[in-house]
């Protein structure tokens, strides 16, 4: 009984070793950079993490093909290095000792990439499936480009400034014109009655103009 | 009799609100984009600190004398460039006309450079900055090819901003976003110069002082960046061997000349609004020294940032190599750090040479990254924008940087526009009753329409041409005739008496020597050397061609003959004004001397008109 068990186990492990090795058919290499992604919060890669990985791949396969036949034991990991990198294959439990075609695995992983990344707190760059490319998300584009808004604001300010300056210039011009016409009118009025620069109203044409400077000293002069 | 009120000798000429406004306007005119993106570059390629020696010699014997000459001339004659030179001698009127033509040509293309600055400014409000990421290609499998092969920063500049054509002969189409920005820039210029110095005098307080604030902020930030010290040491380490190369002396002479904005007529216009009893000698020395100090001050943050950029590029190079090695040999992460990279490489090279060779690692050399020198628009729009992405809070830095560049350029534009505006105002091409606002509006509108050519796909190639040909050789010629005209036609004795009357002290021997002999000789030598150097090889340019094999390197092309003809025309047109106007007056004189009632115009004297 024991011998039969041992024999089956060894056969299975040899078979597994056959299926999962670097560059095997339908095998994928995975490269994980935990320290780059998490820095001080990095966790160590151990057997528990490997178990989680197998579980995630099995989950992806189940979701993709929607037949619940893939088990965690179907996912084989090998050649784990210190990097951390390893190879994995998914075996087909219905057919003996064969692997699921690579295209199916790829499609399944692609579909569930986000879930797998989040399970490990990693991203597309730090959890790399070397033969599986990721679709890039487009950058967020607002409906009106931001620069147009800023441009509108700047232009409005400038136009307001120009209009203000022109209007104030016109007003100043009008005021100057009004002042100069007022002054001209005043001069015209006065001109009519100017005699030697002195308005005629101040002149006493008969008695002559009294010079205030000398008038005050009237009493100093001897009377004629 | 009543005494009339005291009327001050008013000739109706606008004047500065105060002396500080005038000095600030001159400094703003002199300090421009070249102080930030040409002087540090020249320092870098010409042996660092050693470049300061030819620079200060050129300042002493060429810059300051010419500056003093122009300021004294404008202040004494109280007219713009055309009027001033006509007054000195009608035969020299061409010098003024030449200055005016150069001012027009330079105003056209200078404002287009400001358009680019404005475009980057309004794009700096986005998160993330648009020049930091490459756009995706059509089927979203990867990045846009042109962007991926060069860099995101290059792509944004050449494609998204200029939409440049691969050849100058291909004009491409008008870029509508550049037209909008160009209209805005000319609107800003109109807003500030609408009433001549009345309005520019107010605007200059902001546009001349603000760049210094931003430079200080960048200085503090720049010095805290990693790698800043490498950049500064690299910049300032003097390499005295470079002084043996005559090219260095030529570059120093031309740099000081163009940096002070001499021979544009703008300085004459500014000085003409001064009261005549003003110490122009002290003003000239002040402006020249402030301009040079600003160049030095600006090169510190520029080189801190460049050092930072080189260090980051070096670290990126190392990191990429480290990742390749770790992936290839499946070593644990962080086993190879930047510090022990070289020891690891030597160890691995000895044990697994083929594997290392197969990785095709790039050799990372910090010196090589520091050596990548750029000047001009490349420095601002490619190198600096890339460095800004790497700084924390990039948007704020980008906004500050581009406002600073805009203020620097705008204050220089004021001088250029004054050089165009003042002579036109004096020539009275419009009837006297028309307001100044109309004349400045017409100037700005016509310039905007002509400058639309620079918004074509090939626009930046044309701006390079204008910069190289219209803004270089004619200025040397005009300045030469300025010095000769004042020293030998107006006669130095008369001029020194005028200056003495204005400043109140006797003219120093230094001015006599430089104005009479040293400056004209220096200008002549510089002009000959400059022209000889240009003639040595056919004029060529580098084009951005995505289909070129060496892409992303730029393709070196020769100008087609019709473009070369335009280059010659641009350089020759202002210079031709000098002999043409002299000839015109000679002919007019001959006709008039035949007229018996002819009286020669009386000799003008600076003091005579004002005493």
CSV table of N, CA, C and O in Angstrom, one decimal, chain B residues 28 192 200 202-212 404 406-412 414:
chain,number,residue,atom,x,y,z
B,28,UNK,N,15.5,96.7,-17.6
B,28,UNK,CA,14.5,95.7,-18.1
B,28,UNK,C,14.8,95.5,-19.6
B,28,UNK,O,14.7,94.3,-20.1
B,192,UNK,N,0.4,97.5,-22.5
B,192,UNK,CA,1.5,98.1,-21.8
B,192,UNK,C,2.1,99.3,-22.5
B,192,UNK,O,2.6,100.2,-21.8
B,200,UNK,N,4.2,102.1,-20.1
B,200,UNK,CA,5.3,101.2,-19.8
B,200,UNK,C,6.0,101.5,-18.5
B,200,UNK,O,6.5,100.6,-17.9
B,202,UNK,N,4.7,102.3,-15.8
B,202,UNK,CA,4.0,101.7,-14.7
B,202,UNK,C,4.2,100.2,-14.7
B,202,UNK,O,4.4,99.5,-13.8
B,203,UNK,N,4.1,99.6,-16.0
B,203,UNK,CA,4.2,98.2,-16.1
B,203,UNK,C,5.6,97.7,-15.8
B,203,UNK,O,5.8,96.5,-15.3
B,204,UNK,N,6.6,98.5,-16.0
B,204,UNK,CA,8.0,98.1,-15.8
B,204,UNK,C,8.3,97.7,-14.4
B,204,UNK,O,9.2,96.9,-14.1
B,205,UNK,N,7.6,98.4,-13.4
B,205,UNK,CA,7.8,98.0,-12.0
B,205,UNK,C,7.6,96.5,-11.8
B,205,UNK,O,8.3,95.9,-11.0
B,206,UNK,N,6.6,96.0,-12.4
B,206,UNK,CA,6.3,94.6,-12.3
B,206,UNK,C,7.3,93.7,-13.1
B,206,UNK,O,7.9,92.8,-12.6
B,207,UNK,N,7.3,94.0,-14.4
B,207,UNK,CA,8.0,93.1,-15.3
B,207,UNK,C,9.5,93.1,-15.1
B,207,UNK,O,10.2,92.2,-15.5
B,208,UNK,N,10.1,94.2,-14.5
B,208,UNK,CA,11.5,94.2,-14.3
B,208,UNK,C,11.9,93.7,-13.0
B,208,UNK,O,13.0,93.1,-12.9
B,209,UNK,N,11.1,93.8,-12.0
B,209,UNK,CA,11.5,93.3,-10.6
B,209,UNK,C,11.1,91.9,-10.4
B,209,UNK,O,11.8,91.1,-9.7
B,210,UNK,N,9.9,91.4,-11.0
B,210,UNK,CA,9.4,90.1,-10.7
B,210,UNK,C,10.5,89.0,-11.1
B,210,UNK,O,10.6,88.0,-10.3
B,211,UNK,N,11.2,89.1,-12.3
B,211,UNK,CA,12.1,88.0,-12.6
B,211,UNK,C,13.2,87.8,-11.5
B,211,UNK,O,13.6,86.7,-11.3
B,212,UNK,N,13.6,88.9,-10.8
B,212,UNK,CA,14.6,88.8,-9.8
B,212,UNK,C,14.1,87.9,-8.6
B,212,UNK,O,14.8,87.1,-8.1
B,404,UNK,N,8.3,84.1,-15.3
B,404,UNK,CA,9.6,84.8,-15.2
B,404,UNK,C,10.1,85.1,-16.6
B,404,UNK,O,10.5,86.2,-17.0
B,406,UNK,N,8.4,85.2,-19.3
B,406,UNK,CA,7.5,86.2,-20.0
B,406,UNK,C,7.8,87.6,-19.6
B,406,UNK,O,7.9,88.5,-20.4
B,407,UNK,N,8.0,87.8,-18.3
B,407,UNK,CA,8.4,89.2,-17.8
B,407,UNK,C,9.7,89.6,-18.4
B,407,UNK,O,9.8,90.8,-18.8
B,408,UNK,N,10.7,88.7,-18.4
B,408,UNK,CA,12.0,89.1,-19.0
B,408,UNK,C,11.8,89.6,-20.4
B,408,UNK,O,12.4,90.6,-20.8
B,409,UNK,N,11.1,88.7,-21.2
B,409,UNK,CA,10.9,89.1,-22.6
B,409,UNK,C,10.1,90.3,-22.8
B,409,UNK,O,10.4,91.1,-23.7
B,410,UNK,N,9.1,90.5,-21.9
B,410,UNK,CA,8.2,91.6,-22.1
B,410,UNK,C,8.9,92.9,-21.9
B,410,UNK,O,8.7,93.9,-22.6
B,411,UNK,N,9.7,93.0,-20.8
B,411,UNK,CA,10.4,94.3,-20.6
B,411,UNK,C,11.4,94.6,-21.7
B,411,UNK,O,11.6,95.8,-22.0
B,412,UNK,N,12.0,93.6,-22.4
B,412,UNK,CA,12.8,93.8,-23.5
B,412,UNK,C,11.9,94.3,-24.7
B,412,UNK,O,12.4,95.2,-25.5
B,414,UNK,N,9.3,96.1,-24.5
B,414,UNK,CA,9.0,97.6,-24.3
B,414,UNK,C,10.1,98.4,-25.0
B,414,UNK,O,9.7,99.4,-25.7
